[in-house]
PDB file of C-alpha atoms in Angstrom:
ATOM      1  CA  UNK A  10      14.163 113.973-108.066  1.00 64.00           C
ATOM      2  CA  UNK A  11      11.873 116.070-110.253  1.00 74.00           C
ATOM      3  CA  UNK A  12      12.675 116.329-113.939  1.00 90.00           C
ATOM      4  CA  UNK A  13      13.927 119.617-115.294  1.00 95.00           C
ATOM      5  CA  UNK A  14      11.691 121.784-117.447  1.00 96.00           C
ATOM      6  CA  UNK A  15      12.714 122.323-121.066  1.00 97.00           C
ATOM      7  CA  UNK A  16      14.049 125.772-120.133  1.00 97.00           C
ATOM      8  CA  UNK A  17      16.082 124.313-117.267  1.00 98.00           C
ATOM      9  CA  UNK A  18      17.475 121.624-119.547  1.00 98.00           C
ATOM     10  CA  UNK A  19      18.523 124.289-122.042  1.00 98.00           C
ATOM     11  CA  UNK A  20      20.211 126.311-119.292  1.00 98.00           C
ATOM     12  CA  UNK A  21      22.086 123.242-118.090  1.00 98.00           C
ATOM     13  CA  UNK A  22      23.168 122.630-121.687  1.00 98.00           C
ATOM     14  CA  UNK A  23      24.495 126.207-121.703  1.00 98.00           C
ATOM     15  CA  UNK A  24      26.670 125.330-118.688  1.00 98.00           C
ATOM     16  CA  UNK A  25      27.851 122.195-120.496  1.00 98.00           C
ATOM     17  CA  UNK A  26      28.705 124.367-123.522  1.00 98.00           C
ATOM     18  CA  UNK A  27      30.794 126.584-121.230  1.00 98.00           C
ATOM     19  CA  UNK A  28      32.638 123.441-120.086  1.00 98.00           C
ATOM     20  CA  UNK A  29      33.313 122.613-123.736  1.00 98.00           C
ATOM     21  CA  UNK A  30      34.764 126.097-124.308  1.00 98.00           C
ATOM     22  CA  UNK A  31      36.901 125.686-121.203  1.00 98.00           C
ATOM     23  CA  UNK A  32      38.332 122.489-122.634  1.00 97.00           C
ATOM     24  CA  UNK A  33      38.926 124.109-126.030  1.00 97.00           C
ATOM     25  CA  UNK A  34      41.043 126.751-124.263  1.00 97.00           C
ATOM     26  CA  UNK A  35      43.165 124.033-122.642  1.00 96.00           C
ATOM     27  CA  UNK A  36      41.503 124.059-119.230  1.00 96.00           C
ATOM     28  CA  UNK A  37      39.693 121.327-117.354  1.00 95.00           C
ATOM     29  CA  UNK A  38      36.249 120.756-118.900  1.00 97.00           C
ATOM     30  CA  UNK A  39      33.983 122.397-116.344  1.00 98.00           C
ATOM     31  CA  UNK A  40      31.601 125.321-116.741  1.00 98.00           C
ATOM     32  CA  UNK A  41      28.900 127.141-114.814  1.00 98.00           C
ATOM     33  CA  UNK A  42      26.350 129.883-115.397  1.00 98.00           C
ATOM     34  CA  UNK A  43      24.169 132.000-113.150  1.00 98.00           C
ATOM     35  CA  UNK A  44      20.670 132.922-114.263  1.00 98.00           C
ATOM     36  CA  UNK A  45      18.023 135.211-112.819  1.00 98.00           C
ATOM     37  CA  UNK A  46      14.456 134.126-112.065  1.00 95.00           C
ATOM     38  CA  UNK A  47      13.476 134.864-115.681  1.00 96.00           C
ATOM     39  CA  UNK A  48      16.153 132.531-117.041  1.00 95.00           C
ATOM     40  CA  UNK A  49      18.468 135.291-118.268  1.00 97.00           C
ATOM     41  CA  UNK A  50      22.161 134.487-117.983  1.00 98.00           C
ATOM     42  CA  UNK A  51      23.804 137.110-115.762  1.00 98.00           C
ATOM     43  CA  UNK A  52      27.228 135.492-115.368  1.00 98.00           C
ATOM     44  CA  UNK A  53      29.210 132.539-116.642  1.00 98.00           C
ATOM     45  CA  UNK A  54      32.579 131.077-115.831  1.00 98.00           C
ATOM     46  CA  UNK A  55      34.939 128.452-117.135  1.00 98.00           C
ATOM     47  CA  UNK A  56      37.551 126.494-115.283  1.00 97.00           C
ATOM     48  CA  UNK A  57      40.857 128.389-115.535  1.00 97.00           C
ATOM     49  CA  UNK A  58      43.284 126.165-113.623  1.00 95.00           C
ATOM     50  CA  UNK A  59      45.603 125.296-116.512  1.00 95.00           C
ATOM     51  CA  UNK A  60      45.794 128.634-118.327  1.00 96.00           C
ATOM     52  CA  UNK A  61      46.153 130.797-115.217  1.00 96.00           C
ATOM     53  CA  UNK A  62      47.989 128.410-112.900  1.00 94.00           C
ATOM     54  CA  UNK A  63      45.365 129.232-110.247  1.00 94.00           C
ATOM     55  CA  UNK A  64      44.777 125.883-108.561  1.00 91.00           C
ATOM     56  CA  UNK A  65      41.437 127.043-107.184  1.00 94.00           C
ATOM     57  CA  UNK A  66      40.272 128.407-110.545  1.00 96.00           C
ATOM     58  CA  UNK A  67      37.357 126.005-110.745  1.00 97.00           C
ATOM     59  CA  UNK A  68      34.357 127.115-112.788  1.00 98.00           C
ATOM     60  CA  UNK A  69      32.013 127.498-109.818  1.00 98.00           C
ATOM     61  CA  UNK A  70      34.580 129.356-107.710  1.00 98.00           C
ATOM     62  CA  UNK A  71      35.254 131.704-110.636  1.00 98.00           C
ATOM     63  CA  UNK A  72      31.497 132.144-111.036  1.00 98.00           C
ATOM     64  CA  UNK A  73      30.984 132.922-107.340  1.00 98.00           C
ATOM     65  CA  UNK A  74      33.744 135.532-107.538  1.00 97.00           C
ATOM     66  CA  UNK A  75      32.208 137.144-110.634  1.00 97.00           C
ATOM     67  CA  UNK A  76      28.741 137.137-109.074  1.00 98.00           C
ATOM     68  CA  UNK A  77      29.992 138.758-105.896  1.00 96.00           C
ATOM     69  CA  UNK A  78      31.674 141.534-107.858  1.00 97.00           C
ATOM     70  CA  UNK A  79      28.778 142.326-110.193  1.00 97.00           C
ATOM     71  CA  UNK A  80      25.465 141.298-108.608  1.00 98.00           C
ATOM     72  CA  UNK A  81      23.545 142.299-105.508  1.00 98.00           C
ATOM     73  CA  UNK A  82      22.784 139.852-102.718  1.00 97.00           C
ATOM     74  CA  UNK A  83      19.115 140.004-103.755  1.00 98.00           C
ATOM     75  CA  UNK A  84      19.915 139.124-107.370  1.00 98.00           C
ATOM     76  CA  UNK A  85      22.006 136.169-106.245  1.00 98.00           C
ATOM     77  CA  UNK A  86      19.351 134.915-103.822  1.00 98.00           C
ATOM     78  CA  UNK A  87      16.731 135.118-106.573  1.00 98.00           C
ATOM     79  CA  UNK A  88      18.682 133.142-109.193  1.00 98.00           C
ATOM     80  CA  UNK A  89      20.066 129.703-109.958  1.00 98.00           C
ATOM     81  CA  UNK A  90      23.527 128.315-110.657  1.00 98.00           C
ATOM     82  CA  UNK A  91      23.732 125.704-113.410  1.00 98.00           C
ATOM     83  CA  UNK A  92      26.966 123.705-113.357  1.00 98.00           C
ATOM     84  CA  UNK A  93      28.176 121.071-115.795  1.00 98.00           C
ATOM     85  CA  UNK A  94      29.354 118.898-112.895  1.00 97.00           C
ATOM     86  CA  UNK A  95      28.493 118.576-109.232  1.00 96.00           C
ATOM     87  CA  UNK A  96      30.533 121.242-107.449  1.00 96.00           C
ATOM     88  CA  UNK A  97      33.446 119.932-105.395  1.00 94.00           C
ATOM     89  CA  UNK A  98      33.599 120.702-101.676  1.00 94.00           C
ATOM     90  CA  UNK A  99      35.528 123.945-102.310  1.00 95.00           C
ATOM     91  CA  UNK A 100      33.100 125.129-104.976  1.00 96.00           C
ATOM     92  CA  UNK A 101      30.061 124.189-102.896  1.00 97.00           C
ATOM     93  CA  UNK A 102      31.502 126.348-100.115  1.00 96.00           C
ATOM     94  CA  UNK A 103      31.963 129.198-102.578  1.00 97.00           C
ATOM     95  CA  UNK A 104      28.324 128.838-103.664  1.00 97.00           C
ATOM     96  CA  UNK A 105      27.243 128.952-100.032  1.00 97.00           C
ATOM     97  CA  UNK A 106      29.287 132.047 -99.205  1.00 97.00           C
ATOM     98  CA  UNK A 107      28.147 133.799-102.394  1.00 97.00           C
ATOM     99  CA  UNK A 108      24.546 133.481-101.223  1.00 98.00           C
ATOM    100  CA  UNK A 109      23.300 131.040-103.860  1.00 98.00           C
ATOM    101  CA  UNK A 110      19.914 129.534-102.999  1.00 98.00           C
ATOM    102  CA  UNK A 111      19.505 127.070-105.884  1.00 98.00           C
ATOM    103  CA  UNK A 112      21.951 124.824-107.722  1.00 98.00           C
ATOM    104  CA  UNK A 113      21.316 122.527-110.696  1.00 98.00           C
ATOM    105  CA  UNK A 114      24.118 120.313-111.968  1.00 98.00           C
ATOM    106  CA  UNK A 115      24.870 117.789-114.696  1.00 98.00           C
ATOM    107  CA  UNK A 116      27.129 114.871-113.847  1.00 96.00           C
ATOM    108  CA  UNK A 117      27.983 113.731-110.317  1.00 93.00           C
ATOM    109  CA  UNK A 118      31.537 114.263-109.150  1.00 88.00           C
ATOM    110  CA  UNK A 119      31.768 110.466-108.891  1.00 85.00           C
ATOM    111  CA  UNK A 120      31.203 110.299-112.678  1.00 87.00           C
ATOM    112  CA  UNK A 121      34.794 111.575-112.963  1.00 84.00           C
ATOM    113  CA  UNK A 122      36.205 108.423-111.347  1.00 81.00           C
ATOM    114  CA  UNK A 123      36.404 106.396-114.593  1.00 79.00           C
ATOM    115  CA  UNK A 124      38.657 109.124-115.996  1.00 77.00           C
ATOM    116  CA  UNK A 125      41.021 109.002-112.998  1.00 66.00           C
ATOM    117  CA  UNK A 126      43.922 106.666-113.647  1.00 55.00           C
ATOM    118  CA  UNK A 127      45.361 107.436-110.226  1.00 54.00           C
ATOM    119  CA  UNK A 128      48.327 109.296-111.669  1.00 53.00           C
ATOM    120  CA  UNK A 129      46.831 112.749-112.185  1.00 51.00           C
ATOM    121  CA  UNK A 130      46.353 115.068-109.233  1.00 54.00           C
ATOM    122  CA  UNK A 131      44.292 117.289-111.555  1.00 54.00           C
ATOM    123  CA  UNK A 132      41.408 114.843-111.314  1.00 53.00           C
ATOM    124  CA  UNK A 133      41.637 113.974-107.611  1.00 59.00           C
ATOM    125  CA  UNK A 134      37.939 113.877-106.807  1.00 64.00           C
ATOM    126  CA  UNK A 135      36.509 114.125-103.290  1.00 61.00           C
ATOM    127  CA  UNK A 136      33.537 111.866-103.878  1.00 64.00           C
ATOM    128  CA  UNK A 137      33.054 111.208-100.163  1.00 69.00           C
ATOM    129  CA  UNK A 138      32.118 114.856 -99.621  1.00 78.00           C
ATOM    130  CA  UNK A 139      29.358 115.670-102.073  1.00 88.00           C
ATOM    131  CA  UNK A 140      28.011 119.158-102.528  1.00 93.00           C
ATOM    132  CA  UNK A 141      24.812 118.275-100.691  1.00 95.00           C
ATOM    133  CA  UNK A 142      26.760 117.412 -97.526  1.00 94.00           C
ATOM    134  CA  UNK A 143      28.744 120.647 -97.702  1.00 94.00           C
ATOM    135  CA  UNK A 144      25.691 122.799 -98.366  1.00 96.00           C
ATOM    136  CA  UNK A 145      23.577 121.041 -95.720  1.00 94.00           C
ATOM    137  CA  UNK A 146      26.182 121.890 -93.085  1.00 95.00           C
ATOM    138  CA  UNK A 147      25.433 125.604 -93.431  1.00 94.00           C
ATOM    139  CA  UNK A 148      22.763 127.660 -91.736  1.00 95.00           C
ATOM    140  CA  UNK A 149      20.906 128.527 -94.948  1.00 93.00           C
ATOM    141  CA  UNK A 150      18.951 126.088 -97.099  1.00 94.00           C
ATOM    142  CA  UNK A 151      20.198 125.698-100.657  1.00 97.00           C
ATOM    143  CA  UNK A 152      18.067 123.690-103.064  1.00 97.00           C
ATOM    144  CA  UNK A 153      20.186 121.181-105.005  1.00 98.00           C
ATOM    145  CA  UNK A 154      18.990 119.350-108.090  1.00 98.00           C
ATOM    146  CA  UNK A 155      21.140 116.851-109.908  1.00 97.00           C
ATOM    147  CA  UNK A 156      22.429 114.873-111.570  1.00 97.00           C
ATOM    148  CA  UNK A 157      20.771 115.734-114.891  1.00 98.00           C
ATOM    149  CA  UNK A 158      21.800 115.270-118.544  1.00 98.00           C
ATOM    150  CA  UNK A 159      24.649 113.100-117.323  1.00 97.00           C
ATOM    151  CA  UNK A 160      25.568 111.585-120.693  1.00 97.00           C
ATOM    152  CA  UNK A 161      25.842 115.043-122.258  1.00 98.00           C
ATOM    153  CA  UNK A 162      27.956 116.373-119.393  1.00 98.00           C
ATOM    154  CA  UNK A 163      30.250 113.332-119.308  1.00 97.00           C
ATOM    155  CA  UNK A 164      30.804 113.415-123.078  1.00 97.00           C
ATOM    156  CA  UNK A 165      32.851 116.630-122.765  1.00 97.00           C
ATOM    157  CA  UNK A 166      35.368 114.776-120.563  1.00 95.00           C
ATOM    158  CA  UNK A 167      36.048 111.896-122.958  1.00 93.00           C
ATOM    159  CA  UNK A 168      39.630 112.058-124.175  1.00 90.00           C
ATOM    160  CA  UNK A 169      40.617 114.937-121.894  1.00 90.00           C
ATOM    161  CA  UNK A 170      41.918 113.072-118.855  1.00 83.00           C
ATOM    162  CA  UNK A 171      44.026 110.599-120.811  1.00 77.00           C
ATOM    163  CA  UNK A 172      41.325 107.942-120.880  1.00 62.00           C
TER     164      UNK A 172
END
């Protein structure tokens, strides 16, 4: 997998910072941003499951919703989503239906397994269905790059899940 440019690394760090803000607000520590082809952030979203009670309020799903309400299909097709963690199956589907053509993520969903003590449904990962499998099942090609900056992305989760 090709290494990220310095600009791409900084953008992924922005998504990780959004995950940190999500955690500070009491939500699960996940974040995502959408940038145009020039690297300008056009949208960002935090996880909102805990504070809203919306069980599908994952960062990437919230981002896809925001993008669909504020951006054109052309803007979406021309940009990139940066996510602090590999999108789950639901979020990958949201990215597909939103028209995303490129996704860059930090940690793998399987990197959440050490934080899962088996007693918390909040961290019930679907590691057998990675985002690549979901996105590859569609009729449009979506470029996926990850994992990147894994240690930085994982660090935000330490102490959150009761580990």
